[in-house]
Short mmCIF file of C-alpha atoms and ligand atoms in Angstrom, two decimals:
data_model
loop_
_atom_site.label_atom_id
_atom_site.label_comp_id
_atom_site.label_asym_id
_atom_site.label_seq_id
_atom_site.Cartn_x
_atom_site.Cartn_y
_atom_site.Cartn_z
CA MET O 257 10.05 -16.85 -1.91
CA ASP O 258 11.87 -14.03 -3.77
CA CYS O 259 9.23 -11.15 -3.19
CA LEU O 260 10.46 -7.41 -2.13
CA PHE O 261 8.07 -6.63 0.61
CA CYS O 262 7.64 -10.39 2.06
CA LYS O 263 11.39 -9.26 3.10
CA ILE O 264 10.34 -5.87 4.28
CA ILE O 265 7.74 -7.98 6.44
CA ALA O 266 10.25 -9.52 7.38
CA GLY O 267 12.88 -7.01 8.10
CA GLU O 268 15.53 -8.54 5.55
CA ILE O 269 15.28 -5.26 3.78
CA PRO O 270 14.82 -1.77 6.01
CA SER O 271 11.77 0.39 5.44
CA THR O 272 10.21 3.46 7.41
CA LYS O 273 7.17 1.71 8.64
CA VAL O 274 4.41 3.73 9.76
CA TYR O 275 1.67 1.45 10.96
CA GLU O 276 1.79 -2.35 11.75
CA SER O 277 -0.79 -5.14 13.20
CA GLU O 278 -1.03 -8.86 13.41
CA ASN O 279 -2.46 -8.41 9.64
CA VAL O 280 -1.47 -5.06 7.84
CA LEU O 281 1.57 -2.98 7.49
CA ALA O 282 2.28 0.00 6.05
CA PHE O 283 5.38 1.99 5.38
CA LYS O 284 6.55 4.87 3.46
CA ASP O 285 6.98 4.58 -0.32
CA ILE O 286 10.70 5.20 -1.81
CA ASN O 287 9.83 6.99 -4.13
CA PRO O 288 7.27 9.38 -3.01
CA MET O 289 5.13 10.97 -5.77
CA ALA O 290 3.01 12.88 -3.23
CA PRO O 291 4.18 14.69 0.15
CA VAL O 292 2.57 11.51 1.85
CA HIS O 293 3.18 8.77 -0.31
CA ILE O 294 2.56 5.73 1.81
CA LEU O 295 1.87 2.20 1.00
CA ILE O 296 -0.23 -0.03 2.63
CA ILE O 297 -0.18 -4.42 2.58
CA PRO O 298 -1.42 -7.55 3.77
CA LYS O 299 1.50 -9.01 6.01
CA ILE O 300 0.58 -12.29 4.31
CA HIS O 301 1.62 -12.93 0.41
CA ILE O 302 -0.94 -11.95 -2.32
CA ASP O 303 0.12 -11.63 -5.75
CA GLY O 304 -2.04 -8.91 -6.30
CA ALA O 305 -6.14 -8.17 -6.57
CA ASN O 306 -6.33 -10.08 -9.15
CA ALA O 307 -5.57 -12.74 -6.81
CA LEU O 308 -8.46 -12.13 -3.93
CA ASP O 309 -10.70 -14.46 -3.11
CA GLU O 310 -13.47 -15.16 -0.40
CA SER O 311 -10.56 -16.70 1.64
CA ASN O 312 -8.22 -13.47 1.38
CA VAL O 313 -10.38 -10.59 0.62
CA GLY O 314 -11.01 -10.16 4.16
CA VAL O 315 -7.20 -7.71 4.86
CA VAL O 316 -8.96 -5.49 2.71
CA SER O 317 -11.35 -4.11 4.90
CA GLU O 318 -8.23 -3.54 7.44
CA ILE O 319 -6.39 -1.97 4.81
CA MET O 320 -9.16 0.66 4.02
CA LEU O 321 -9.54 0.99 7.37
CA THR O 322 -6.07 1.72 7.99
CA ALA O 323 -6.12 4.62 5.51
CA ARG O 324 -8.74 6.54 6.60
CA LYS O 325 -6.78 6.21 10.44
CA LEU O 326 -3.41 6.76 8.72
CA ALA O 327 -4.81 9.89 6.14
CA GLU O 328 -6.42 11.78 9.69
CA GLU O 329 -2.44 11.04 11.53
CA PHE O 330 -0.89 12.57 8.48
CA GLY O 331 -3.43 15.33 8.12
CA LEU O 332 -4.71 14.90 4.51
CA ASP O 333 -7.98 16.73 5.50
CA ASP O 334 -8.13 18.33 1.87
CA GLY O 335 -8.34 15.05 1.16
CA TRP O 336 -6.41 11.78 -0.19
CA ARG O 337 -6.66 8.72 -2.83
CA ILE O 338 -5.65 5.09 -2.35
CA VAL O 339 -4.84 2.89 -5.50
CA THR O 340 -3.98 -0.83 -5.76
CA ASN O 341 -2.01 -0.86 -9.74
CA VAL O 342 -2.63 -4.92 -11.34
CA GLY O 343 -0.84 -6.31 -14.04
CA GLU O 344 1.31 -4.97 -16.28
CA HIS O 345 -0.83 -2.34 -18.28
CA GLY O 346 -2.07 -1.24 -14.72
CA GLY O 347 2.03 -0.42 -13.81
CA GLN O 348 2.14 -2.90 -10.88
CA THR O 349 5.65 -3.29 -10.22
CA VAL O 350 5.82 -5.68 -7.59
CA LYS O 351 4.41 -8.64 -7.34
CA HIS O 352 2.68 -8.35 -3.62
CA LEU O 353 -0.83 -6.75 -3.19
CA HIS O 354 -0.38 -2.80 -2.16
CA PHE O 355 -3.01 -0.20 -1.93
CA HIS O 356 -0.82 3.51 -2.94
CA LEU O 357 -2.12 6.10 -0.13
CA LEU O 358 -1.57 9.57 -1.40
CA GLY O 359 -1.93 12.74 -0.44
CA GLY O 360 -0.75 16.16 1.43
CA LYS O 361 -1.39 18.34 -2.22
CA LYS O 362 -4.17 18.45 -5.15
CA LEU O 363 -3.30 15.66 -6.39
CA SER O 364 -3.84 15.08 -10.59
CA VAL O 365 -7.06 13.94 -11.37
CA GLU O 366 -5.73 12.69 -14.77
CA LEU O 367 -6.02 8.62 -14.06
CA ALA O 368 -5.00 7.03 -17.67
P1 LIG Z 464 3.80 -0.43 -8.18
O1 LIG Z 464 4.44 0.45 -9.35
O2 LIG Z 464 3.87 -2.07 -8.33
O3 LIG Z 464 2.41 -0.47 -7.83
O4 LIG Z 464 4.01 0.22 -6.64
C1 LIG Z 464 5.58 -0.28 -6.10
C2 LIG Z 464 5.48 0.75 -5.17
O5 LIG Z 464 6.87 0.19 -4.01
C3 LIG Z 464 6.48 1.70 -6.19
O6 LIG Z 464 6.13 2.87 -5.54
C4 LIG Z 464 8.00 1.82 -5.38
O7 LIG Z 464 8.26 3.40 -4.92
C5 LIG Z 464 7.84 1.45 -4.58
N1 LIG Z 464 9.19 0.66 -4.07
C6 LIG Z 464 9.77 0.09 -4.31
N2 LIG Z 464 10.51 -0.83 -4.10
C7 LIG Z 464 10.64 -0.49 -2.82
C8 LIG Z 464 11.53 -0.42 -1.47
O8 LIG Z 464 12.52 -1.57 -1.51
N3 LIG Z 464 10.98 -0.23 -0.49
C9 LIG Z 464 9.64 0.80 -0.83
N4 LIG Z 464 9.73 1.65 0.85
N5 LIG Z 464 9.08 1.06 -1.44
C10 LIG Z 464 9.90 0.62 -2.51
ZN1 LIG Z 465 4.84 -10.99 -1.07
#
């Protein structure tokens, strides 16, 4: 499958990994929007949040727990944000489910 994040998981494209488990990978965003900008993804290919169902949603709880632990590790004691973009209107450019973990500054409150 021609998927950028599957290639990162396979090690075919380099990334700066910050966490890895059997099911989840976290690495630094190549174009950071905040001092801490980490992408957390499932290792199985899921197109995006639109493609979640009962069979694959379990990985999302591990992703949330990973976010909480990474926020602690990266010292985001004053707060952080987790975001997933869906589809064209949501601004999703990579069609492999990913969650942006953002922090390290006071983030914009603008959501739309
Ligand atoms: P989206 O816009 O789909 O929500 O987020 C995709 C994110 O992937 C963007 O923040 C973009 O900077 C990041 N990105 C795109 N290509 C690469 C890459 O090759 N390596 C890394 N580490 N991040 C990437
Ligand atoms: Zn993929």
